[in-house]
CSV table of C-alpha atoms in Angstrom, one decimal:
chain,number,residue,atom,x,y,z
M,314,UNK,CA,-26.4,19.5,0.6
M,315,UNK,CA,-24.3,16.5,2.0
M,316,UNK,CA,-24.7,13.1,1.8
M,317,UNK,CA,-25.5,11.8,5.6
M,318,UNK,CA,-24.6,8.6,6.8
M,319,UNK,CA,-25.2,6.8,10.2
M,320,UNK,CA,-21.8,5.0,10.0
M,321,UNK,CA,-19.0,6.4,8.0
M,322,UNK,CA,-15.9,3.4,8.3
M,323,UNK,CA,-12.7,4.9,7.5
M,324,UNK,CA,-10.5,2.4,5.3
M,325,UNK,CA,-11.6,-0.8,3.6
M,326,UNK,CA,-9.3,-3.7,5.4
M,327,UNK,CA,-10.6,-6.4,6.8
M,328,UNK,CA,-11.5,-4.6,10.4
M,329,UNK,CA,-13.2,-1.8,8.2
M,330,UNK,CA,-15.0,-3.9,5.8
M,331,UNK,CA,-16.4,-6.2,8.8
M,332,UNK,CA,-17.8,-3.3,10.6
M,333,UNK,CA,-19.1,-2.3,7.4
M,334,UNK,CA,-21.2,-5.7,7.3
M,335,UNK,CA,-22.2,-5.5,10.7
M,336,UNK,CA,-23.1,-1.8,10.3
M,337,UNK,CA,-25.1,-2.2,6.8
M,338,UNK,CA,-27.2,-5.5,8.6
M,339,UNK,CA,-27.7,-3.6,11.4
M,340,UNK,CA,-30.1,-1.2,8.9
M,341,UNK,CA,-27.2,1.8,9.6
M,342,UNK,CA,-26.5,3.7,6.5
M,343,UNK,CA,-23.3,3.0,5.7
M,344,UNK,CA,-20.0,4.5,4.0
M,345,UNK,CA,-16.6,2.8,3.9
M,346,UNK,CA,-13.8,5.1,2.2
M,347,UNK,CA,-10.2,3.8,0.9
M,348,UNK,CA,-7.8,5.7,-0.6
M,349,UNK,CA,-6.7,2.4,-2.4
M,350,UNK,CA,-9.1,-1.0,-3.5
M,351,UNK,CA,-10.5,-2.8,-0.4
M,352,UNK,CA,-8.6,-5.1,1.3
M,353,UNK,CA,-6.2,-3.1,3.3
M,354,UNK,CA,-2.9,-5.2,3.3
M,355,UNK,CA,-4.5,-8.7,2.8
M,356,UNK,CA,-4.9,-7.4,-0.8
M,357,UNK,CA,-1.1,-7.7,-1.3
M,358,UNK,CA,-0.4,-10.6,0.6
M,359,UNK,CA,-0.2,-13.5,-1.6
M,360,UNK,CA,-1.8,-16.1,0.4
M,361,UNK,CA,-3.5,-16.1,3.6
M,362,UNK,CA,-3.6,-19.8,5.3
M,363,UNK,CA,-4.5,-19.0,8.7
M,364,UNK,CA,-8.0,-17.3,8.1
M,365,UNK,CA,-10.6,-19.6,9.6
M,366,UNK,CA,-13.2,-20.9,6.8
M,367,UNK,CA,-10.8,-21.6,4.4
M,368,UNK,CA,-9.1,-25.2,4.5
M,369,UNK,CA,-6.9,-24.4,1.4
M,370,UNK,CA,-4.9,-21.2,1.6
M,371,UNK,CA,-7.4,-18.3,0.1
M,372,UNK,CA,-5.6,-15.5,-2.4
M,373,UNK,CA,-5.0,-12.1,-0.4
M,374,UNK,CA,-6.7,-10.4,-3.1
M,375,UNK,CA,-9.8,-12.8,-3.0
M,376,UNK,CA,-10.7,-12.5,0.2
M,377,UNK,CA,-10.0,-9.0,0.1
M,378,UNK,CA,-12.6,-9.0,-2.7
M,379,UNK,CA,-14.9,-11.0,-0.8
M,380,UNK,CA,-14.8,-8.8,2.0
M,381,UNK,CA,-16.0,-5.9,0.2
M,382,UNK,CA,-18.7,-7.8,-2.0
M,383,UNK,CA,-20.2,-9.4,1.2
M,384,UNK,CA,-20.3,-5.7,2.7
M,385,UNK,CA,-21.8,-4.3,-0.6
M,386,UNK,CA,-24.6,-7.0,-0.4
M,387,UNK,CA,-25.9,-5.7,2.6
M,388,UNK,CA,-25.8,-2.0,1.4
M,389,UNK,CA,-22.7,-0.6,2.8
M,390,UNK,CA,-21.6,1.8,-0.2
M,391,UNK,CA,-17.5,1.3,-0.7
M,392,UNK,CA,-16.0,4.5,-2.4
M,393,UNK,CA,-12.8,3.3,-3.9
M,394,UNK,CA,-9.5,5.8,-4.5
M,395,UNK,CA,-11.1,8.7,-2.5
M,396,UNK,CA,-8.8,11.0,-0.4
M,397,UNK,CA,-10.0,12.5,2.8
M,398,UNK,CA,-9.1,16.6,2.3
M,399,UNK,CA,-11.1,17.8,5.5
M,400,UNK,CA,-12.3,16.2,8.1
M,401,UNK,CA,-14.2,17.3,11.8
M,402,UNK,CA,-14.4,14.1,13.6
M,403,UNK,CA,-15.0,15.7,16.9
M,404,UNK,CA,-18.6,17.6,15.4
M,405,UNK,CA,-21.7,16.2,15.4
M,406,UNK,CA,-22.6,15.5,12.9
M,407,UNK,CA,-18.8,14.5,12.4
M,408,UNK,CA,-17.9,16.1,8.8
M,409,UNK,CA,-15.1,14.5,6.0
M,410,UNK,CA,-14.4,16.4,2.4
M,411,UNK,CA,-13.7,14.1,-0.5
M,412,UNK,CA,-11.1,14.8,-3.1
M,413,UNK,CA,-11.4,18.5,-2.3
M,414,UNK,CA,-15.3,18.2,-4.2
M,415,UNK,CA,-18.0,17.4,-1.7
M,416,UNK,CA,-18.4,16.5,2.1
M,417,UNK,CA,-20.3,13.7,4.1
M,418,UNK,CA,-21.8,13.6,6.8
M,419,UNK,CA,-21.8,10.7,9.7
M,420,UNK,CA,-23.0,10.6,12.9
M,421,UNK,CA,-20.6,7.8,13.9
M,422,UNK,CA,-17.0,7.4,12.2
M,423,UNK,CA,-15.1,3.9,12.9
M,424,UNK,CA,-11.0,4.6,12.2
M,425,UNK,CA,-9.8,1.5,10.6
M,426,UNK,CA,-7.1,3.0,8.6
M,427,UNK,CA,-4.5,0.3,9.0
M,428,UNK,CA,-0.8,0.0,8.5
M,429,UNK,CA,1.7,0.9,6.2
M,430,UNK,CA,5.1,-1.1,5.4
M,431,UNK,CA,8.1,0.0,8.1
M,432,UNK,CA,10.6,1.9,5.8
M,433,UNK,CA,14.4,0.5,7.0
M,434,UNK,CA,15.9,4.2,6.9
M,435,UNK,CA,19.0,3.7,6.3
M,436,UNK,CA,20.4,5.8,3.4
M,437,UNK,CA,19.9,5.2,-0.4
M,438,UNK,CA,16.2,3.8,1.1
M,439,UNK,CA,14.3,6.5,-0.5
M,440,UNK,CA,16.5,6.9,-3.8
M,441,UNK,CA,15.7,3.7,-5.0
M,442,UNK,CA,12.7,2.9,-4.3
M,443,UNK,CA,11.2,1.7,-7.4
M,444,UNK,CA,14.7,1.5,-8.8
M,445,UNK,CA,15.5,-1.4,-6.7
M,446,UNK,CA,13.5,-1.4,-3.2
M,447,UNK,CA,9.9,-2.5,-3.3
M,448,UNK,CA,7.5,-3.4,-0.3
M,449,UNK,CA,5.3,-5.3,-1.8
M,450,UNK,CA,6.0,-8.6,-3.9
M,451,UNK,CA,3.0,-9.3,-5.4
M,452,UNK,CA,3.1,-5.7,-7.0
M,453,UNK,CA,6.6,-6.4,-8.5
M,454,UNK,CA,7.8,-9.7,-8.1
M,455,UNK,CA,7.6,-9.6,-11.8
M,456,UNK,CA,9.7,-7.1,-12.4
M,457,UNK,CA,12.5,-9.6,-11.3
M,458,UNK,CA,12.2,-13.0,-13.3
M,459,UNK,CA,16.1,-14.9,-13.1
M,460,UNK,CA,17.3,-12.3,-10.6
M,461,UNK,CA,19.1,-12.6,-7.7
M,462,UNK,CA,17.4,-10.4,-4.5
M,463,UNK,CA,17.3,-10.0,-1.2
M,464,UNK,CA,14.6,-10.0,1.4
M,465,UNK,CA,14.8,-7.9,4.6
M,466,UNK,CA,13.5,-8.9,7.5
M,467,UNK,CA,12.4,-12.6,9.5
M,468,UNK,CA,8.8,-12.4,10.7
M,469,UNK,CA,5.7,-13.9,8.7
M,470,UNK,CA,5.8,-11.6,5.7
M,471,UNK,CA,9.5,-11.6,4.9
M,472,UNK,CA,9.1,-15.0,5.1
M,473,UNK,CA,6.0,-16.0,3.2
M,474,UNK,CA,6.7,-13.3,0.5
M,475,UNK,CA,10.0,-14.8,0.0
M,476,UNK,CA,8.4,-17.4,-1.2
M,477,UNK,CA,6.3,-16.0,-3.2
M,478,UNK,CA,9.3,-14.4,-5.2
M,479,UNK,CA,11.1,-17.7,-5.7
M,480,UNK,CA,8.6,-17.8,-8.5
M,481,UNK,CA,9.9,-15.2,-10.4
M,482,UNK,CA,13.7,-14.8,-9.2
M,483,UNK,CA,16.7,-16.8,-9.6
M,484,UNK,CA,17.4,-16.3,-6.2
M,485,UNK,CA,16.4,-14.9,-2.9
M,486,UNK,CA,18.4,-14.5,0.3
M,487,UNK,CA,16.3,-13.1,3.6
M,488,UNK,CA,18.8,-11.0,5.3
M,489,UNK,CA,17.8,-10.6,9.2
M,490,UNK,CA,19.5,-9.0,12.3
M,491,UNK,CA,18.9,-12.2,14.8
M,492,UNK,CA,20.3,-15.6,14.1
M,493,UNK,CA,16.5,-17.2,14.0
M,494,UNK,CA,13.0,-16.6,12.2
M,495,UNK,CA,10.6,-15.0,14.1
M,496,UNK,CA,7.8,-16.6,11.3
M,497,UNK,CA,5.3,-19.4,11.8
M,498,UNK,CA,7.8,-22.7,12.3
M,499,UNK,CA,5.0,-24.0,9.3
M,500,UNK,CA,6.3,-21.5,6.9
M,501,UNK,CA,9.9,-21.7,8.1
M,502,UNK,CA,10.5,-25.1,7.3
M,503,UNK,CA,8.9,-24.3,4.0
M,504,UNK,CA,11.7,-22.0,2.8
M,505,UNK,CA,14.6,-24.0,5.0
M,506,UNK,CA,13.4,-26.7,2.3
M,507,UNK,CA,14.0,-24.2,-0.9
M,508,UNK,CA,16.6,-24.1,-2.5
M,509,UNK,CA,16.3,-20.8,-4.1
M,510,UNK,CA,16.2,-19.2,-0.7
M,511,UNK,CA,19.9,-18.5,1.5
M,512,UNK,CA,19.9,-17.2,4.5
M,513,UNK,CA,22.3,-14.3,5.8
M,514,UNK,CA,21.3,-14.0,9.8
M,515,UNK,CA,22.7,-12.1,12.4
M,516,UNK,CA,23.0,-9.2,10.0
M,517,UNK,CA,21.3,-5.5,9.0
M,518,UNK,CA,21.1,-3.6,6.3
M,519,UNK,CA,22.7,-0.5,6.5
M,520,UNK,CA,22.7,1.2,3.3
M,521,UNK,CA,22.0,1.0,-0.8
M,522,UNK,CA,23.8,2.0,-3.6
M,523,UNK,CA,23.7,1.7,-7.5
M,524,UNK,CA,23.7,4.6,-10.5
M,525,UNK,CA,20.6,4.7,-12.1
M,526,UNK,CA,18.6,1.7,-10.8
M,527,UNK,CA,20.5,-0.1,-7.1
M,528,UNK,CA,23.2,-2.4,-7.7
M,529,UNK,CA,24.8,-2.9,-4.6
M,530,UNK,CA,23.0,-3.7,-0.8
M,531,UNK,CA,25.6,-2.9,2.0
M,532,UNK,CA,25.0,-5.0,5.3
M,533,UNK,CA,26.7,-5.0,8.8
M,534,UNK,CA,27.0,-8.1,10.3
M,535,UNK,CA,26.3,-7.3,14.0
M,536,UNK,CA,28.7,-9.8,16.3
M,537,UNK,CA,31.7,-8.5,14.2
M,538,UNK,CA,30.6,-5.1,13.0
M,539,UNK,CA,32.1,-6.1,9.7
M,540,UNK,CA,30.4,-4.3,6.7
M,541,UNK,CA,29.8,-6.3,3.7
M,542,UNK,CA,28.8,-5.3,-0.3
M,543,UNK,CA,26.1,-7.5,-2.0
M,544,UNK,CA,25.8,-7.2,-5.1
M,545,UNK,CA,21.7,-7.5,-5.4
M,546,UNK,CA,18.8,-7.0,-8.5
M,547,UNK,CA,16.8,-6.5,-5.9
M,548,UNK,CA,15.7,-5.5,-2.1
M,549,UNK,CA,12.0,-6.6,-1.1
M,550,UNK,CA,11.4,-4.8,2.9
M,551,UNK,CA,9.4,-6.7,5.2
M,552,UNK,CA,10.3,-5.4,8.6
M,553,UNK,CA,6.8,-4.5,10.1
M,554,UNK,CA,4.4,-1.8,9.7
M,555,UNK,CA,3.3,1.9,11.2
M,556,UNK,CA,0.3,2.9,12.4
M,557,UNK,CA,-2.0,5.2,9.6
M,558,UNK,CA,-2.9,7.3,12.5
M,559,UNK,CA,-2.0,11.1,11.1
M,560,UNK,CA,-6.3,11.4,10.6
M,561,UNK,CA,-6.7,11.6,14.6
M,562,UNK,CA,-3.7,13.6,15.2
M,563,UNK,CA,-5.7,16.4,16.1
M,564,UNK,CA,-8.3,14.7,18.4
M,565,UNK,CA,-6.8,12.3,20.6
M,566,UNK,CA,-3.1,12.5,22.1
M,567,UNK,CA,-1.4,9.1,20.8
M,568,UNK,CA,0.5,6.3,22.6
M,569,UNK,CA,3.9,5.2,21.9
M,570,UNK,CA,4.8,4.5,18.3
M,571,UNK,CA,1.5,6.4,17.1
M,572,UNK,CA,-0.9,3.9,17.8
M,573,UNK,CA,-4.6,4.9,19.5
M,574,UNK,CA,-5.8,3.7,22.5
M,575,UNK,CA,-9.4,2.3,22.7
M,576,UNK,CA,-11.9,0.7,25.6
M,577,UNK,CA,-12.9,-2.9,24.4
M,578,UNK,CA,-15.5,-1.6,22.9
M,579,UNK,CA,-13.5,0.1,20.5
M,580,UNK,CA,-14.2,3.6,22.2
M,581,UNK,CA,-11.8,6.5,21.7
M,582,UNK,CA,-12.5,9.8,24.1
M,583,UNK,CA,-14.2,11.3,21.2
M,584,UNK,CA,-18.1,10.2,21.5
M,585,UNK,CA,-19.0,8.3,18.4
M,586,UNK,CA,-15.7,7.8,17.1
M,587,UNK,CA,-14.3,4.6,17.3
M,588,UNK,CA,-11.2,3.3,16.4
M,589,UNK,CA,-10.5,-0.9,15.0
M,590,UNK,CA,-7.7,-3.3,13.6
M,591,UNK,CA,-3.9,-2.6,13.7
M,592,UNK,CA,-4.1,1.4,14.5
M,593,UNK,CA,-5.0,0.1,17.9
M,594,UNK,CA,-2.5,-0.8,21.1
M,595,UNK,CA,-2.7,-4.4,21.0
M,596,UNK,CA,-0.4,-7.3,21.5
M,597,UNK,CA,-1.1,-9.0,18.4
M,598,UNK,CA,-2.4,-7.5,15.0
M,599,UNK,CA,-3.9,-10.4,12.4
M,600,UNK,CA,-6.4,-10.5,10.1
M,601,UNK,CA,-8.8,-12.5,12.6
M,602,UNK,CA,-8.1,-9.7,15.0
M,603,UNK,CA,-8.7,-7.1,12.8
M,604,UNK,CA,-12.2,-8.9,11.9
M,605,UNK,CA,-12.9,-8.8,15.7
M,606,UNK,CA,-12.0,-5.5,16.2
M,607,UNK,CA,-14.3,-4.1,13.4
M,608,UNK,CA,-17.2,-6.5,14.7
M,609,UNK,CA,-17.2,-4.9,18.1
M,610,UNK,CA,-16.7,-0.8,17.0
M,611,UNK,CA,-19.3,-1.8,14.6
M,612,UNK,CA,-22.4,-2.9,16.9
M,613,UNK,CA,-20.8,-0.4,19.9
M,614,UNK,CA,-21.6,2.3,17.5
M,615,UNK,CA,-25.1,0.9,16.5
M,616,UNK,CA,-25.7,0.9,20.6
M,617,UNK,CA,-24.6,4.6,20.3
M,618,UNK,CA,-26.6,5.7,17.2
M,619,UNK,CA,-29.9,4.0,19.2
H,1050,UNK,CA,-6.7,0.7,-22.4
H,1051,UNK,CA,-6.8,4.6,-23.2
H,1052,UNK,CA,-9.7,6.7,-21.3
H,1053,UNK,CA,-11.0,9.7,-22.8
H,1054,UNK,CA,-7.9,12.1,-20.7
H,1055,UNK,CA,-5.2,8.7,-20.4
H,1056,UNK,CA,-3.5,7.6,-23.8
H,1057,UNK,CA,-1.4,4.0,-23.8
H,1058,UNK,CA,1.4,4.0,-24.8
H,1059,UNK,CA,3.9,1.3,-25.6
H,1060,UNK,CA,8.0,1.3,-26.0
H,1061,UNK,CA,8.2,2.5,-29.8
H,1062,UNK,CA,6.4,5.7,-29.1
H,1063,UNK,CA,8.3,6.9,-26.1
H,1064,UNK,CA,10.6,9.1,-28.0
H,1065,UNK,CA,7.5,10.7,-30.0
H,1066,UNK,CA,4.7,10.9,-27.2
H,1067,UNK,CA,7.0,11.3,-24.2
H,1068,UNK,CA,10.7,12.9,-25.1
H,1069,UNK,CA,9.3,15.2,-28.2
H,1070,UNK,CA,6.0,16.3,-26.5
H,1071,UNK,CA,5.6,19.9,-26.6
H,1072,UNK,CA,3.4,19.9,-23.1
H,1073,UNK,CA,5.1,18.1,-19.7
H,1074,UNK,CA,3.8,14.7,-19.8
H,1075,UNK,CA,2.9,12.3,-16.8
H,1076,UNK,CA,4.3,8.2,-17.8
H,1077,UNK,CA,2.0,6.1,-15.3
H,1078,UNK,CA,4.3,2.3,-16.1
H,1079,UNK,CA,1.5,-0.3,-14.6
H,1080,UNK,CA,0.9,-4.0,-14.2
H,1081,UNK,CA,-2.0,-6.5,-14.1
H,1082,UNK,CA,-2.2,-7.9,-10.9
H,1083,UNK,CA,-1.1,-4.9,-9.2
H,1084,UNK,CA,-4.0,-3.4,-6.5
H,1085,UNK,CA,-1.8,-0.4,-6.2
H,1086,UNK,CA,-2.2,0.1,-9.9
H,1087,UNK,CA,-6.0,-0.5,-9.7
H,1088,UNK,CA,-6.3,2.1,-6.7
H,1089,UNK,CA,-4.2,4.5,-9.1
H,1090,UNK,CA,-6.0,4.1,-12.2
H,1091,UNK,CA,-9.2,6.5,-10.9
H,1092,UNK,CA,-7.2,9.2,-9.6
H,1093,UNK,CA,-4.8,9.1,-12.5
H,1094,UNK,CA,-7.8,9.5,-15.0
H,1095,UNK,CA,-9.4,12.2,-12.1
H,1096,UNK,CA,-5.9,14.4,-12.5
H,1097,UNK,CA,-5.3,13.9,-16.4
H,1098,UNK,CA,-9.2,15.5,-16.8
H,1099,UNK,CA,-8.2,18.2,-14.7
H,1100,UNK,CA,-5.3,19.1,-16.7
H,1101,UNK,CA,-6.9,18.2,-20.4
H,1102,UNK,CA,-4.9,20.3,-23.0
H,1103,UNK,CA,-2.4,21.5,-20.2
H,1104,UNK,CA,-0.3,18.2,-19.6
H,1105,UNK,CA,-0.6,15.0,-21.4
H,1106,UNK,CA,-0.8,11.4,-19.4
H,1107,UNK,CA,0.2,8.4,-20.8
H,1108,UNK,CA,-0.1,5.2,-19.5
H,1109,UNK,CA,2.6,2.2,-21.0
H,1110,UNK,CA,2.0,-1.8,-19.6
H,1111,UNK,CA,5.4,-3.2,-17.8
H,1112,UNK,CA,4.9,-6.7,-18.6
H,1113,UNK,CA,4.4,-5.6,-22.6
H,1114,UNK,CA,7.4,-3.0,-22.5
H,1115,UNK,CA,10.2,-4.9,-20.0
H,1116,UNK,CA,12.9,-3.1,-22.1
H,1117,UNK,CA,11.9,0.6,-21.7
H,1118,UNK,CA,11.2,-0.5,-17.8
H,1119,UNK,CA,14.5,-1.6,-17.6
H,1120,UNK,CA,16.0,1.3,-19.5
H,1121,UNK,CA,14.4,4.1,-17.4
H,1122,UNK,CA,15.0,2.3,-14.0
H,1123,UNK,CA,11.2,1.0,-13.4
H,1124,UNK,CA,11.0,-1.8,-11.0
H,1125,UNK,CA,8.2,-1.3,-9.2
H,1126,UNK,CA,4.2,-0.9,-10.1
H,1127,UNK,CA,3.2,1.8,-10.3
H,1128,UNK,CA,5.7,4.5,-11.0
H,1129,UNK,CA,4.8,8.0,-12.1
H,1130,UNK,CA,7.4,9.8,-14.1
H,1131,UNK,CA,7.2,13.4,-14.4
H,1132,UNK,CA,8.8,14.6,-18.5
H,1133,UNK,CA,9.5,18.2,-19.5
H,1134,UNK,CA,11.1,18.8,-22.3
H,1135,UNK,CA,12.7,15.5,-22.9
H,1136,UNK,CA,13.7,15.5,-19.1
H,1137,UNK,CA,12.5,13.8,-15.9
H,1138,UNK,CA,11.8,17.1,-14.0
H,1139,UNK,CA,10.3,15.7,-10.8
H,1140,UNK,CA,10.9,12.5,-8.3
H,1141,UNK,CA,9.2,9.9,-9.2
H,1142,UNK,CA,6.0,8.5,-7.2
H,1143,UNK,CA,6.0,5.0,-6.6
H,1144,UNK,CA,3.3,2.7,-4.7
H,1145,UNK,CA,0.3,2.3,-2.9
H,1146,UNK,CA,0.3,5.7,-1.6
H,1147,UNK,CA,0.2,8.2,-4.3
H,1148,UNK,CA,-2.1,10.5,-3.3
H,1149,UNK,CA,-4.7,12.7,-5.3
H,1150,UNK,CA,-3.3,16.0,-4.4
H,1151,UNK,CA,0.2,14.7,-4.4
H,1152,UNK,CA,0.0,13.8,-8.1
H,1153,UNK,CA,-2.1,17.3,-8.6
H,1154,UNK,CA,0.7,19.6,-7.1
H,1155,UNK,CA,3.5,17.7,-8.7
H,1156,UNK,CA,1.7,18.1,-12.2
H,1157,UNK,CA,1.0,22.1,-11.1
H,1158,UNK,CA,4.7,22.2,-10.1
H,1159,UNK,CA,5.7,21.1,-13.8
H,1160,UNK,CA,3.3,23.6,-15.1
H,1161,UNK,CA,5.0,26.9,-13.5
């Protein structure tokens, strides 16, 4: 016999985990699954400062944690490190296997399955990574105390992340194709000010190389075409995200660059599956955005289930 | 901290547990501070029971064991190395997304 739920909420980021609280206060039994720890990618980020309700800058991994405690309060149950082996999101009820072992059942399923880090693909990319390459700098910052790296990219995350690492390495130069940030002018200014972080502009990466862990970044600098070898400890890749959208493949036909499209209430053509946060065709993806988005698939669904 | 199917490890017995061990072996390096590691752990120990007596996996702390980390390559939390017979026998896995059944057919592919 499976377990039923009303709501099952698929990944634990912040749209998930506040559709899980509006779903659990709403009296809807209530299952959020993550293949990781909640949090989604605020877990990873090392600060968040624009989150309203905090006036000091709140640790990724705290609010991620209070997220999922504030969720759990209310009776959403959050099952942690569980892989989805099956899944019939167009049935009713809609039906997901677990790790191969058991099945659920939910009459309502809310897609909140997030992003993952952009890879650069260029070549050596895959080789090294985690001989060199990393995507995620509070994961292994540490693993590069008095080195010198290199940060791709120039929006919000390569920036704040960069400095982040000048905690730990000797030095870090952000390497990005145009000749300005695209990050918050607050957090600009902040690393303009460091001197542990250089900037190489106007310049992409276009390939890594090294024997057994990467030694050497190779890098085109666009107005001249010139290719240059940097010797590097290092390459942290902050260049954007992809849609986690493979789990819908086979139910709804997906716009441009894999993202889903959804009413404003969060509505996908599937009846009582809804999808919230950064899978969705928006203009702007943020963790207040991905609150909101979880809010509203959350009590559409409840108005569904009634 | 061991589990009942996960031994830790640390740098002086990597030639004995890992390079001399008579069964393919599964060397999970992790850090504190690390959710990928956290999100890991569960699966790692779900696998590891799985295989009991079949494959052995070990566990060995980065920030204890720099120098082996260093030696083999390791810059990232976590990495999964696959040993057979003193040899690395299958890529490595490195991240947050190591799935389940990807760690489960690697270990059956060392197994055949």
């Amino acid at each position: 016999m499976s377990e039923r739920y009303d709501v099952a909420v698929i990944g634990a980021g912040p749209a998930g985990l506040a559709a899980a609280i509006y779903a659990a206060r709403a009296r809807l039994r209530t299952l959020v699954l993550d293949e990781s720890i909640p949090g989604g990618q605020v877990k990873t980020t090392h600060k968040v400062s624009n989150y309203p309700g905090f006036p000091e800058d709140v640790k990724g991994a705290d609010l991620a944690a209070a997220f999922a405690a504030q969720a759990e309060r209310f009776g959403a149950k959050i099952r942690r490190s569980v892989e989805i082996t099956k899944h019939d999101l167009a049935a009713t009820p809609k039906t997901l296997e677990l790790d191969e072992e058991e099945t659920v059942e939910a009459r309502a399923v809310i897609v909140a399955t997030g992003a993952k880090p952009r890879p650069l693909g260029v070549p050596g990319e895959d080789l090294f990574k985690g001989r060199g390459i990393s995507y995620c700098a509070t994961c292994d910052g540490a693993y590069f105390e008095d080195k010198d790296i290199h940060v791709i990219g120039g929006g919000n995350s390569a920036v704040e992340e960069s400095l982040f690492l000048t905690q730990f390495a000797r030095s870090v130069t952000v390497v990005h194709q145009f000749m300005e940030l695209q990050a918050e002018p607050a957090s600009v200014q902040e690393a303009l000010a460091n001197p542990k972080i250089h900037f190489l502009l106007g310049h992409e990466p276009r390939g890594f190389q090294g024997e057994a862990a990467l030694e050497r970044l190779e890098v085109e600098e666009l107005a001249t075409k010139e290719r240059k070898q940097l010797r590097t400890d290092g390459v942290f890749v902050f260049i954007g995200m992809i849609p986690r959208t493979d789990l819908l493949r086979p139910y709804l036909p997906l716009a441009q660059g894999g993202y889903v499209e959804t009413t404003d209430a969060m509505e996908t053509k599937v009846p009582g599956l809804y999808a919230a946060g950064d899978i969705r065709v928006k203009r702007f993806r943020q963790i207040t955005t991905a609150v909101a988005d979880g809010t509203i698939a959350a009590l559409a669904a409840q108005k569904y289930l009634h | 901290m061991s589990s009942t199917y996960v031994k830790e490890i640390g740098a002086a017995e990597f030639e004995q547990e890992v390079l001399a061990a008579a069964e393919p072996v599964v060397l999970d390096f992790f850090s504190t501070e690390c959710p990928p590691c956290e999100a890991l752990a569960p699966k790692f120990d779900a696998v590891a029971e799985q295989f009991a007596g079949k494959a052995r996996f070990l566990k060995v702390f980065r920030q204890g064991n720099r120098e082996l980390a260093t030696r083999l390559g390791v810059t990232g939390s976590p990495t999964l190395l696959f040993f057979k017979a003193g040899r690395e026998v299958a890529a490595r896995m490195t991240g947050e997304d190591i799935k389940r059944t990807a760690l489960k057919a690697a270990v059956e592919g060392m197994l055949t």
